[in-house]
XYZ file of C-alpha atoms in Angstrom:
740
model
C 76.296 -13.517 -21.660
C 78.603 -11.787 -24.077
C 80.428 -8.836 -22.647
C 81.127 -7.454 -26.073
C 77.501 -6.938 -26.913
C 75.699 -3.852 -25.795
C 73.154 -0.978 -26.323
C 73.391 1.758 -28.537
C 70.061 3.088 -29.519
C 67.372 2.104 -31.905
C 65.870 4.109 -34.837
C 62.929 1.599 -35.291
C 59.879 1.188 -37.298
C 58.583 2.292 -40.485
C 54.797 2.522 -41.163
C 51.875 0.670 -39.951
C 49.018 0.276 -42.419
C 47.926 3.884 -43.151
C 44.472 4.077 -41.821
C 41.762 5.584 -44.060
C 39.108 6.072 -41.404
C 38.974 8.711 -38.858
C 38.998 7.796 -35.133
C 40.029 9.596 -31.927
C 43.753 9.357 -31.369
C 43.649 10.030 -27.746
C 40.701 7.487 -27.114
C 38.686 8.817 -24.484
C 35.063 7.803 -24.722
C 35.074 5.153 -27.527
C 36.862 4.088 -30.694
C 38.420 0.891 -31.534
C 42.035 0.581 -33.299
C 41.322 0.423 -37.138
C 42.784 -0.827 -40.157
C 42.948 0.550 -43.867
C 39.482 -0.806 -44.780
C 37.669 0.253 -41.655
C 34.646 2.479 -41.590
C 34.232 5.556 -39.737
C 34.418 5.070 -35.897
C 31.701 3.504 -33.980
C 31.045 5.856 -31.094
C 28.894 3.119 -29.292
C 31.915 0.826 -29.008
C 33.488 1.049 -25.579
C 37.215 1.547 -25.198
C 38.747 -1.209 -22.995
C 41.946 -0.428 -20.911
C 43.736 -3.699 -20.750
C 46.489 -2.195 -18.376
C 43.826 -1.847 -15.594
C 44.111 -5.616 -15.200
C 40.294 -6.165 -15.291
C 40.087 -5.039 -18.952
C 37.857 -2.178 -17.620
C 36.021 0.306 -19.917
C 37.780 3.650 -19.914
C 34.521 5.391 -18.793
C 34.596 3.038 -15.705
C 38.267 3.875 -14.687
C 38.501 6.443 -11.936
C 41.780 7.846 -12.991
C 43.201 9.565 -16.078
C 44.170 7.240 -18.885
C 44.766 7.474 -22.728
C 45.033 5.038 -25.597
C 47.276 5.732 -28.576
C 45.533 3.800 -31.258
C 46.449 2.429 -34.720
C 45.879 5.431 -36.645
C 48.315 7.533 -34.702
C 50.726 4.768 -34.787
C 50.366 4.638 -38.581
C 50.945 8.245 -38.928
C 53.903 8.563 -36.850
C 55.521 5.361 -37.864
C 55.254 6.724 -41.489
C 57.455 9.595 -40.365
C 59.710 8.377 -37.719
C 61.440 5.220 -36.564
C 61.840 6.444 -32.960
C 59.694 5.119 -30.119
C 60.957 8.153 -27.935
C 59.536 10.473 -30.527
C 56.182 8.812 -30.835
C 55.551 8.844 -27.161
C 57.059 12.281 -26.452
C 54.749 13.775 -28.871
C 51.540 11.900 -28.114
C 51.505 11.335 -24.250
C 50.426 14.564 -22.166
C 52.505 14.853 -18.976
C 55.453 12.976 -20.535
C 58.751 14.803 -21.548
C 59.212 16.117 -24.864
C 60.910 14.021 -27.598
C 64.538 13.639 -27.582
C 66.975 13.019 -30.400
C 69.590 10.896 -28.556
C 67.466 7.733 -28.102
C 67.466 8.177 -24.357
C 64.412 7.993 -22.088
C 66.148 9.864 -19.378
C 63.888 12.844 -19.635
C 60.694 10.906 -20.383
C 59.170 11.169 -16.830
C 55.368 10.928 -16.535
C 54.014 13.631 -14.286
C 57.476 14.169 -12.860
C 58.140 10.640 -11.840
C 59.350 7.395 -13.439
C 56.618 5.297 -15.194
C 56.705 1.636 -15.559
C 57.335 0.461 -19.310
C 55.720 -2.823 -20.139
C 55.764 -4.615 -23.630
C 52.952 -7.306 -23.562
C 53.098 -7.423 -19.753
C 56.996 -7.787 -19.704
C 59.023 -5.136 -18.013
C 61.518 -3.583 -20.304
C 63.450 -0.925 -18.186
C 65.809 -2.709 -15.996
C 67.109 -1.386 -12.667
C 70.405 -0.004 -14.214
C 69.867 3.782 -14.505
C 70.616 3.443 -18.142
C 68.007 4.806 -20.428
C 68.323 2.889 -23.817
C 65.529 0.375 -23.070
C 63.046 1.968 -25.712
C 65.424 0.587 -28.486
C 64.288 -2.972 -27.719
C 61.653 -3.354 -30.185
C 60.287 -2.123 -33.611
C 57.234 0.215 -33.270
C 55.960 -1.368 -36.539
C 55.207 -4.488 -34.365
C 53.112 -2.319 -32.028
C 49.365 -2.133 -32.477
C 48.250 -0.159 -29.306
C 49.709 1.772 -26.459
C 47.973 2.491 -23.102
C 48.869 4.909 -20.415
C 47.555 4.909 -16.864
C 48.621 8.005 -15.042
C 49.608 8.157 -11.302
C 51.126 5.653 -8.773
C 49.220 2.265 -8.936
C 49.029 -0.974 -6.913
C 48.550 -2.844 -10.213
C 52.278 -3.455 -10.949
C 54.058 -2.429 -8.045
C 57.762 -1.312 -8.070
C 58.458 0.864 -10.889
C 55.304 2.430 -11.411
C 55.316 5.635 -9.214
C 54.542 7.810 -12.186
C 52.048 5.480 -13.861
C 52.191 2.691 -16.427
C 52.844 3.003 -20.106
C 52.216 -0.356 -21.869
C 52.920 -1.255 -25.572
C 50.862 -4.077 -26.978
C 52.120 -5.960 -29.944
C 49.856 -6.506 -33.092
C 47.788 -9.600 -32.775
C 47.727 -12.023 -35.744
C 44.674 -11.415 -37.917
C 41.815 -14.166 -37.922
C 40.730 -14.144 -41.427
C 43.179 -15.407 -44.133
C 46.922 -14.909 -44.468
C 48.444 -11.748 -45.922
C 52.034 -10.712 -46.711
C 53.026 -7.124 -45.925
C 56.272 -5.656 -47.254
C 57.192 -1.920 -47.062
C 60.001 0.547 -47.283
C 60.738 4.118 -45.942
C 63.176 6.765 -47.066
C 63.874 9.856 -44.763
C 66.152 12.638 -45.876
C 66.923 15.708 -43.922
C 66.572 18.695 -46.247
C 67.765 21.931 -44.525
C 69.070 23.445 -47.839
C 71.814 22.905 -49.989
C 72.813 19.664 -48.154
C 69.561 18.033 -49.002
C 69.945 14.413 -49.989
C 73.738 14.173 -49.161
C 74.803 10.734 -47.991
C 74.640 12.032 -44.382
C 71.085 12.756 -43.309
C 69.381 9.940 -45.203
C 67.875 6.881 -43.425
C 66.339 3.754 -45.476
C 64.371 1.032 -44.028
C 62.580 -2.005 -45.335
C 60.215 -4.502 -43.729
C 58.580 -7.816 -44.448
C 55.867 -9.591 -42.429
C 53.426 -12.623 -42.736
C 50.190 -12.289 -41.010
C 47.093 -14.438 -40.403
C 45.546 -17.667 -39.849
C 47.623 -20.652 -41.091
C 44.980 -23.265 -39.988
C 41.954 -23.460 -37.904
C 42.828 -22.122 -34.335
C 46.439 -21.157 -35.316
C 47.463 -17.699 -36.216
C 50.777 -16.005 -36.762
C 52.305 -12.712 -37.103
C 55.991 -12.960 -38.202
C 57.937 -9.722 -38.896
C 61.456 -8.744 -39.939
C 63.049 -5.379 -40.724
C 66.430 -3.628 -41.468
C 67.275 -0.022 -41.233
C 70.293 2.074 -41.980
C 70.391 5.377 -40.234
C 72.948 7.770 -41.652
C 72.880 10.779 -39.397
C 70.518 13.571 -38.260
C 70.983 17.019 -39.351
C 69.977 20.436 -37.622
C 68.341 23.358 -39.473
C 71.692 24.525 -40.589
C 72.786 21.177 -42.100
C 75.199 20.077 -39.370
C 75.333 16.719 -38.036
C 73.773 16.118 -34.680
C 75.546 13.893 -32.304
C 73.601 11.142 -30.376
C 73.577 7.493 -30.250
C 70.750 7.187 -32.584
C 72.798 8.327 -35.562
C 74.990 6.045 -37.922
C 73.353 2.779 -36.871
C 72.246 -0.391 -38.645
C 69.148 -1.855 -37.038
C 67.937 -5.548 -37.333
C 64.690 -6.820 -35.866
C 63.003 -10.298 -35.958
C 59.625 -10.680 -34.287
C 57.250 -13.637 -34.003
C 53.879 -14.062 -32.371
C 51.966 -17.289 -32.397
C 48.213 -17.778 -31.199
C 46.837 -21.087 -30.569
C 43.216 -21.788 -29.403
C 42.996 -24.277 -26.684
C 39.515 -25.644 -26.058
C 36.532 -23.308 -26.559
C 37.861 -20.453 -24.237
C 41.616 -20.779 -24.012
C 44.387 -19.038 -26.056
C 48.112 -19.893 -25.902
C 50.382 -17.016 -26.998
C 53.995 -17.303 -27.725
C 56.111 -14.170 -28.521
C 59.806 -13.763 -29.415
C 61.871 -10.787 -30.452
C 65.362 -10.106 -31.186
C 66.687 -6.620 -32.094
C 70.262 -5.744 -32.761
C 71.829 -2.310 -33.467
C 75.395 -2.021 -34.951
C 76.946 1.412 -34.859
C 79.231 2.474 -37.761
C 82.819 3.528 -36.973
C 82.214 7.220 -36.255
C 82.718 9.268 -33.190
C 81.902 12.848 -32.048
C 84.535 15.294 -30.498
C 83.518 18.435 -28.479
C 83.422 21.809 -30.297
C 82.051 25.116 -29.152
C 78.299 26.138 -29.796
C 76.491 29.376 -29.051
C 72.784 28.879 -28.508
C 70.823 32.057 -27.864
C 73.797 33.702 -26.258
C 74.543 30.530 -24.044
C 77.694 28.498 -24.465
C 76.928 24.808 -25.080
C 78.652 22.101 -27.102
C 78.347 20.270 -30.207
C 80.073 17.206 -31.377
C 81.957 17.083 -34.582
C 82.240 13.639 -36.255
C 85.487 12.041 -37.138
C 86.142 8.322 -38.043
C 87.746 5.769 -35.682
C 87.489 2.133 -34.788
C 87.034 -0.159 -31.713
C 88.229 -3.270 -30.224
C 84.911 -3.581 -28.523
C 82.525 -2.087 -31.233
C 79.313 -0.027 -29.818
C 76.209 -2.096 -30.261
C 72.981 -3.173 -28.740
C 70.942 -6.360 -28.719
C 67.972 -7.363 -26.969
C 66.172 -10.753 -26.854
C 62.993 -11.470 -25.270
C 60.525 -14.501 -25.188
C 57.341 -15.010 -23.379
C 54.689 -17.615 -23.115
C 51.132 -16.696 -22.076
C 47.806 -18.426 -21.667
C 44.413 -16.948 -21.330
C 41.218 -18.717 -20.321
C 38.095 -16.614 -20.399
C 35.838 -19.215 -18.742
C 38.042 -20.781 -15.990
C 35.643 -21.786 -13.473
C 33.387 -18.952 -14.291
C 36.271 -16.346 -14.440
C 39.171 -15.038 -16.539
C 42.534 -16.613 -15.823
C 45.700 -15.324 -17.385
C 49.250 -16.662 -16.889
C 52.463 -15.341 -18.326
C 56.268 -16.415 -18.127
C 59.024 -14.608 -19.719
C 62.825 -14.248 -20.226
C 64.855 -11.275 -21.549
C 68.572 -10.550 -22.170
C 69.909 -6.942 -22.809
C 73.318 -6.136 -23.644
C 74.684 -2.764 -24.904
C 77.861 -0.835 -25.217
C 77.943 2.862 -25.851
C 80.378 4.709 -28.187
C 83.577 5.919 -26.742
C 84.085 9.057 -24.637
C 87.068 11.198 -24.423
C 87.355 13.302 -21.405
C 91.131 13.967 -21.136
C 90.716 17.710 -21.540
C 88.316 17.845 -18.623
C 90.604 16.348 -16.057
C 92.678 18.251 -13.634
C 94.756 20.454 -13.646
C 92.852 22.123 -16.528
C 89.360 20.593 -15.893
C 87.180 19.837 -12.989
C 87.415 15.938 -12.982
C 90.046 13.994 -10.928
C 93.218 13.270 -12.697
C 92.992 9.575 -11.763
C 89.752 9.176 -14.030
C 90.300 7.235 -17.244
C 90.335 9.612 -20.195
C 89.172 7.054 -22.930
C 86.247 4.652 -22.056
C 82.930 3.146 -23.044
C 79.981 2.431 -20.929
C 77.542 -0.430 -21.099
C 75.668 -3.230 -19.239
C 74.536 -6.772 -19.550
C 71.101 -7.545 -17.770
C 69.312 -10.901 -17.814
C 65.730 -11.133 -16.390
C 63.152 -13.684 -16.046
C 59.643 -13.909 -14.343
C 56.032 -14.845 -14.093
C 52.581 -13.507 -13.633
C 49.436 -15.113 -12.563
C 46.078 -13.381 -12.223
C 42.474 -14.309 -11.860
C 39.350 -12.131 -12.515
C 35.770 -13.024 -11.653
C 32.570 -11.215 -11.571
C 30.110 -11.691 -8.679
C 26.466 -10.779 -9.794
C 26.188 -7.825 -12.043
C 28.097 -5.161 -9.821
C 31.290 -6.669 -8.292
C 34.411 -7.774 -10.125
C 37.350 -8.942 -8.317
C 41.051 -9.652 -9.403
C 43.676 -11.503 -7.420
C 47.195 -12.540 -8.425
C 50.870 -12.457 -7.921
C 54.054 -11.791 -10.042
C 57.865 -12.633 -9.763
C 60.896 -11.075 -11.263
C 64.524 -11.967 -10.919
C 67.290 -9.727 -12.607
C 71.074 -10.094 -12.863
C 73.041 -7.200 -14.006
C 76.642 -5.992 -14.585
C 77.945 -2.775 -16.009
C 80.603 -2.631 -18.549
C 83.506 -0.217 -18.767
C 86.212 -0.950 -21.393
C 89.112 1.615 -20.802
C 91.487 2.275 -23.587
C 95.122 3.308 -23.652
C 95.782 7.073 -24.392
C 99.088 6.825 -25.931
C 98.349 5.991 -29.543
C 94.754 7.089 -29.715
C 95.431 10.446 -31.180
C 97.466 8.801 -34.108
C 95.393 5.772 -34.783
C 91.732 6.707 -33.593
C 91.538 3.323 -32.007
C 89.741 2.416 -28.842
C 91.749 -0.635 -27.746
C 89.944 -1.642 -24.695
C 93.025 -2.898 -22.941
C 91.453 -2.813 -19.508
C 88.054 -4.089 -18.617
C 86.582 -2.566 -15.512
C 83.000 -1.832 -14.208
C 81.387 1.461 -13.778
C 78.909 0.098 -11.089
C 79.030 -3.067 -9.166
C 77.282 -6.230 -10.291
C 73.962 -6.948 -8.588
C 71.128 -9.248 -8.450
C 67.524 -8.096 -7.711
C 64.563 -10.469 -6.764
C 61.144 -9.255 -6.180
C 57.680 -10.862 -5.569
C 54.249 -9.122 -5.360
C 50.840 -10.092 -4.432
C 47.785 -7.959 -5.252
C 44.008 -7.627 -5.171
C 41.908 -5.344 -7.180
C 38.060 -4.832 -7.142
C 35.479 -2.844 -8.929
C 32.045 -2.245 -7.446
C 28.977 -0.610 -9.075
C 27.242 0.697 -6.044
C 24.425 2.296 -8.167
C 23.715 2.693 -11.846
C 25.564 6.052 -11.843
C 28.303 5.472 -9.131
C 31.208 3.066 -9.222
C 34.309 2.576 -7.149
C 37.563 0.762 -7.812
C 40.451 -0.157 -5.649
C 43.249 -2.256 -4.894
C 46.061 -3.121 -2.479
C 49.520 -4.697 -3.262
C 52.301 -6.043 -1.242
C 55.890 -6.142 -2.692
C 59.103 -7.696 -1.283
C 62.488 -7.113 -2.929
C 65.791 -8.399 -1.986
C 69.201 -7.453 -3.676
C 72.872 -8.415 -3.591
C 75.810 -6.216 -4.490
C 78.417 -8.576 -5.753
C 81.711 -7.264 -3.822
C 84.333 -6.473 -3.286
C 84.423 -3.705 -5.717
C 85.850 -0.274 -6.043
C 84.514 2.675 -8.258
C 86.300 4.240 -11.034
C 84.554 7.547 -11.295
C 84.641 9.116 -7.913
C 83.931 12.692 -6.806
C 81.619 12.843 -3.873
C 83.094 9.870 -2.141
C 86.676 8.612 -2.284
C 87.889 5.454 -3.967
C 88.448 2.392 -2.050
C 87.116 -1.094 -1.573
C 83.600 -1.766 -0.554
C 82.463 -5.289 0.657
C 78.938 -5.287 -1.166
C 76.441 -7.497 0.627
C 72.670 -8.069 0.625
C 69.624 -6.684 2.046
C 65.948 -6.647 1.535
C 62.852 -4.377 1.976
C 59.095 -4.796 1.536
C 56.169 -2.232 1.346
C 52.424 -1.899 0.506
C 50.830 0.314 -2.093
C 47.280 0.739 -2.867
C 44.765 2.785 -4.840
C 41.172 3.996 -4.307
C 38.847 5.825 -6.621
C 35.391 6.548 -7.550
C 33.474 7.651 -10.758
C 30.145 9.322 -10.968
C 27.956 9.757 -13.796
C 26.393 13.176 -13.756
C 24.473 12.384 -17.027
C 24.797 10.015 -19.892
C 27.443 12.149 -21.323
C 29.410 13.519 -18.479
C 31.242 11.746 -15.513
C 33.631 12.856 -12.915
C 36.218 10.801 -11.160
C 38.672 11.078 -8.145
C 41.522 8.774 -7.126
C 43.985 8.389 -4.400
C 47.008 6.222 -4.775
C 50.286 5.361 -3.095
C 53.024 3.663 -5.037
C 56.773 3.178 -4.917
C 59.562 2.414 -7.086
C 63.104 1.295 -6.523
C 66.301 3.458 -7.013
C 68.997 2.272 -9.299
C 70.763 -0.225 -7.043
C 74.036 -0.328 -8.770
C 74.200 3.547 -9.051
C 73.645 4.085 -5.497
C 76.001 1.503 -4.386
C 78.793 3.769 -5.703
C 77.777 6.323 -3.007
C 78.594 3.962 -0.297
C 81.814 4.810 1.578
C 84.775 2.394 1.481
C 84.662 -0.341 4.093
C 80.767 0.065 4.375
C 78.426 -2.850 3.690
C 75.444 -2.043 1.382
C 72.969 -3.212 4.025
C 74.467 -0.799 6.717
C 74.538 2.203 4.401
C 70.819 3.311 4.206
C 71.150 4.437 0.710
C 68.757 1.791 -0.987
C 65.274 2.151 0.198
C 61.829 2.261 -1.706
C 61.016 5.773 -3.234
C 57.344 6.269 -2.204
C 54.865 8.524 -3.818
C 51.362 9.621 -2.963
C 49.077 10.957 -5.531
C 45.572 12.898 -5.668
C 43.971 12.870 -9.086
C 40.688 14.143 -10.183
C 38.886 15.040 -13.468
C 36.043 14.543 -15.892
C 35.158 12.771 -19.085
C 32.380 14.286 -21.199
C 30.890 14.069 -24.619
C 29.245 17.133 -25.924
C 27.852 16.232 -29.280
C 30.736 15.532 -31.465
C 33.370 16.712 -28.840
C 34.996 14.390 -26.486
C 36.808 15.664 -23.447
C 39.098 14.432 -20.787
C 40.378 16.833 -18.129
C 42.482 15.831 -15.078
C 44.406 17.549 -12.369
C 46.878 16.003 -9.800
C 48.992 16.619 -6.893
C 51.747 14.066 -5.798
C 54.342 14.043 -3.030
C 57.110 11.661 -2.333
C 59.027 11.337 0.870
C 62.047 9.984 -0.973
C 61.812 10.877 -4.470
C 64.814 10.650 -6.707
C 65.812 14.115 -7.572
C 68.574 15.556 -9.736
C 70.810 18.576 -9.021
C 73.907 20.047 -10.629
C 77.074 20.617 -8.842
C 78.023 24.177 -9.458
C 81.769 23.567 -9.314
C 81.875 20.592 -11.571
C 78.729 20.437 -13.569
C 78.175 16.809 -12.600
C 74.733 15.503 -11.832
C 74.224 14.756 -8.285
C 71.360 12.174 -7.777
C 69.787 11.656 -4.470
C 66.692 11.169 -2.525
C 64.827 14.164 -1.191
C 61.119 15.260 -0.484
C 59.296 16.425 -3.431
C 56.013 17.779 -4.609
C 54.625 17.641 -8.233
C 51.309 19.079 -9.583
C 49.717 19.878 -12.780
C 46.841 19.140 -15.259
C 46.216 17.519 -18.679
C 43.432 18.294 -21.127
C 42.794 15.921 -24.222
C 39.903 16.872 -26.691
C 38.635 15.432 -29.986
C 36.256 17.241 -32.131
C 34.528 15.639 -34.964
C 33.870 18.855 -36.888
C 32.444 17.140 -40.048
C 32.145 13.549 -41.139
C 35.530 13.818 -42.857
C 37.387 16.574 -40.625
C 38.526 15.940 -37.007
C 40.757 18.121 -34.864
C 42.446 16.763 -31.758
C 44.328 18.641 -29.014
C 46.406 17.641 -26.113
C 47.984 19.964 -23.574
C 49.876 19.402 -20.254
C 51.083 21.577 -17.495
C 53.289 20.362 -14.760
C 55.455 21.990 -12.121
C 57.417 20.541 -9.145
C 59.721 21.339 -6.348
C 62.144 19.414 -4.252
C 63.838 19.847 -0.730
C 67.232 18.535 -1.687
C 68.707 19.326 1.816
C 65.547 18.032 3.660
C 65.294 21.147 5.515
C 62.132 22.706 4.543
C 63.554 24.811 1.757
C 62.211 23.818 -1.663
C 63.571 24.678 -5.074
C 62.282 23.947 -8.500
C 62.797 20.428 -9.697
C 65.197 20.173 -12.675
C 63.660 20.189 -16.190
C 65.091 16.698 -16.744
C 62.427 15.477 -14.387
C 59.649 18.082 -14.866
C 59.181 19.111 -18.450
C 57.750 22.410 -19.653
C 54.213 23.001 -20.765
C 53.373 20.984 -23.813
C 50.625 21.518 -26.391
C 49.823 19.312 -29.521
C 47.082 20.081 -32.025
C 46.375 17.600 -34.868
C 44.014 18.041 -37.573
C 42.992 15.250 -39.745
C 40.936 15.653 -43.097
C 39.851 12.792 -45.462
C 39.358 15.250 -48.423
C 38.943 12.486 -50.842
C 37.821 8.921 -50.161
C 40.824 6.888 -48.760
C 43.101 9.951 -48.900
C 43.886 11.822 -45.693
C 45.673 15.180 -45.124
C 46.913 15.390 -41.487
C 49.322 17.790 -39.636
C 50.502 18.647 -36.265
C 51.474 21.803 -34.281
C 53.553 20.891 -31.291
C 54.615 23.636 -28.781
C 56.679 23.341 -25.687
C 57.274 26.263 -23.446
C 59.973 28.169 -21.613
C 61.121 26.804 -18.190
C 63.790 28.738 -16.273
C 62.748 28.432 -12.645
C 65.198 25.445 -12.048
C 67.776 27.351 -13.705
C 67.157 30.419 -11.463
C 67.212 28.136 -8.396
C 70.455 26.551 -9.555
C 69.251 23.147 -10.411
C 69.652 23.411 -14.232
C 72.865 24.452 -15.841
C 70.670 26.076 -18.635
C 67.042 27.243 -18.806
C 64.752 25.399 -21.263
C 63.870 27.253 -24.430
C 60.329 27.247 -25.972
C 60.086 25.970 -29.496
C 57.319 25.382 -31.965
C 57.262 22.453 -34.563
C 54.896 22.111 -37.527
C 54.439 19.030 -39.499
C 52.361 18.056 -42.414
C 51.615 14.768 -44.330
C 49.279 13.025 -46.817
C 48.472 9.351 -47.135
C 46.378 7.431 -49.542
C 45.288 3.996 -50.383
C 45.994 2.413 -53.712
C 44.111 -0.500 -54.903
C 46.199 -2.725 -57.198
C 43.331 -5.123 -57.919
C 44.335 -8.654 -57.860
C 47.950 -7.489 -56.706
C 46.802 -6.217 -53.326
C 46.536 -2.789 -51.853
C 49.269 -0.309 -51.040
C 49.445 2.488 -48.480
C 51.678 5.324 -49.267
C 52.573 8.372 -47.075
C 54.456 11.541 -47.640
C 55.357 13.642 -44.585
C 57.289 16.928 -43.954
C 58.733 17.127 -40.371
C 59.598 20.510 -38.860
C 58.143 22.366 -41.858
C 59.488 25.855 -40.884
C 63.029 24.313 -40.243
C 63.123 25.861 -36.755
C 66.546 25.776 -35.132
C 65.095 24.682 -31.835
C 66.574 23.289 -28.675
C 64.961 20.222 -27.019
C 64.338 20.923 -23.334
C 64.936 17.384 -22.062
C 68.432 17.323 -23.156
C 69.208 21.018 -23.093
C 69.088 21.387 -19.313
C 70.664 18.043 -18.459
C 74.431 18.743 -19.126
C 76.431 21.211 -21.024
C 77.525 18.366 -23.248
C 73.954 17.644 -24.272
C 72.885 21.131 -25.170
C 72.296 20.866 -28.850
C 70.027 22.016 -31.714
C 67.046 19.946 -32.660
C 66.601 18.120 -35.970
C 65.989 20.229 -38.920
C 63.481 19.752 -41.706
C 62.951 16.253 -42.949
C 61.046 14.568 -45.697
C 59.879 11.000 -45.431
C 58.212 8.806 -48.046
C 56.921 5.364 -46.985
C 55.028 2.651 -48.738
C 53.419 -0.438 -47.254
C 51.873 -3.046 -49.477
C 49.544 -6.006 -48.597
C 49.201 -9.048 -50.640
């Protein structure tokens, strides 16, 4: 492991092949992912949810779920290279998009989801939220979301599962894909300055190289040179001023008549330019916040991020009459953030202790490996059973290079003369066993349920001391080890009221693990971690009910839910210091989501998705509840997306995105700022150009934030005063993808 390597954030992706057909973006009843030469959607093709383990049809799944298909990915990858933006816009119940590259506010129904990439967990137990920078969205062909706690994947899935599936190699022929994207922020007179322009290029080889052997090999480079707000000011955030490299490969090999061996490897690296941001005053709607003004400086330990993962999987669709899948994986994640200067915030003029370092960087190095084995078999025409197990081991250490303060003001150099840790090193080992069954009781009534047992053990490597102390004093802690185990389960039923209408209900209990290294800093000096009681599973119980319906050319999915957790991780703000105080406390979260797709004509479709969520927490565990912070519970969110194929192979599409006010947590003292409503309107056009024997090209021109609204993004706005900032201004993106 290289301690100098680390995370920054990733501005990733360019444009998938722009689709010329019209299919439901939020697949509810049917609709397969499509390519540029596909026909209109076949409404008789069932949508399969792979994340449900049994490859179950969506109409048979007794809980809320959505699919973000190839067309939506195409449109959004042609306007942004941010995974956070893609899922923030397109997943109801998830937090609104953020500009900093962080996933901290991207909770699902108020709780932390489990993020998977082809079955590999990508969010380590570190409480750092840069994990969505680990891959290029241009390599993604499909995203699935299952809402609510689940016994399918165990620890980490108290809010649900969000799984990204990389593109499969195509089976017919071999093609070469090359593309480019130019994005410019154009708020006014500063349009097309060197700041505010991002450029990316990509190259891929995709197809069958010989009988039974298929490959998808991809590489990309992106130069992100700043994000501007509506007034032309540079926004801070770790997504700015970054060079991003990605190499990805996927190999499928047929084994016998029913087996497939799949090998995947991905390497992504981000290098930050030598720029930093210092705090400056900012007035947002009459409330004092901060903005960060850029100035040049250099590092002994440059901020960067790299991520390597590799997996080897095997699937046999006829293994003793059933379906066998096996997976082994390894990943290494290293990141180091840009430097922070908090000297002005230390005592006697500020609230922070004078002993805190004034100049420092944060980061982490995490290695993980694991395996999963599962077997699915049908018994007769009405019973399907899946059994299996999984294993994961993680080794993580935080990074805290501390720089000398004497010469920094003159040289602008972070010299990293002292290497410390922000949180103690730890190891975490987990093993899970599960069983999942589907039963068709009658032609119209189906039930689905499962149970899972998880055991996890961890070791805090000691002795250790803490650098940033406030609620607990400094001093040596011995560390130590401990273990815990728990069961989770889910049970649901789905009833067909007619050929076109079905209702479902589901009850589930799941749990996740707290950030072990973070909580270890809350242990008092001299206390072993096993005796502290600070680390225990965070449980959640969830009730989910809804309906799916198809009324002619209108598809509908409506779901409502209520969840409660005895030890839900909660956020609160200390009024004297403004520091976030994270702890465990009883909580309740409730809300609903509505997703519709209306095929108005053969060439015009309009999609809507809205989500309302609210929650309360008993921070003192005394029966008095207050509103959960907006960092965990996002405001009301509405997306309207029309798509019109007004000329053959030419599409006009747009988006109206609205997120509402939320001030209840501010009134209750849990948010330092209320969340402000904002509306964003986007517009784009794409077309396919046939170059004859030279191949085909997909070109897209999109304008984001057409009205140039000077909005505030709620997820960041309410977290800390230092993260209250304006949102991105108007941008224009031109992308082109060519296939030979």
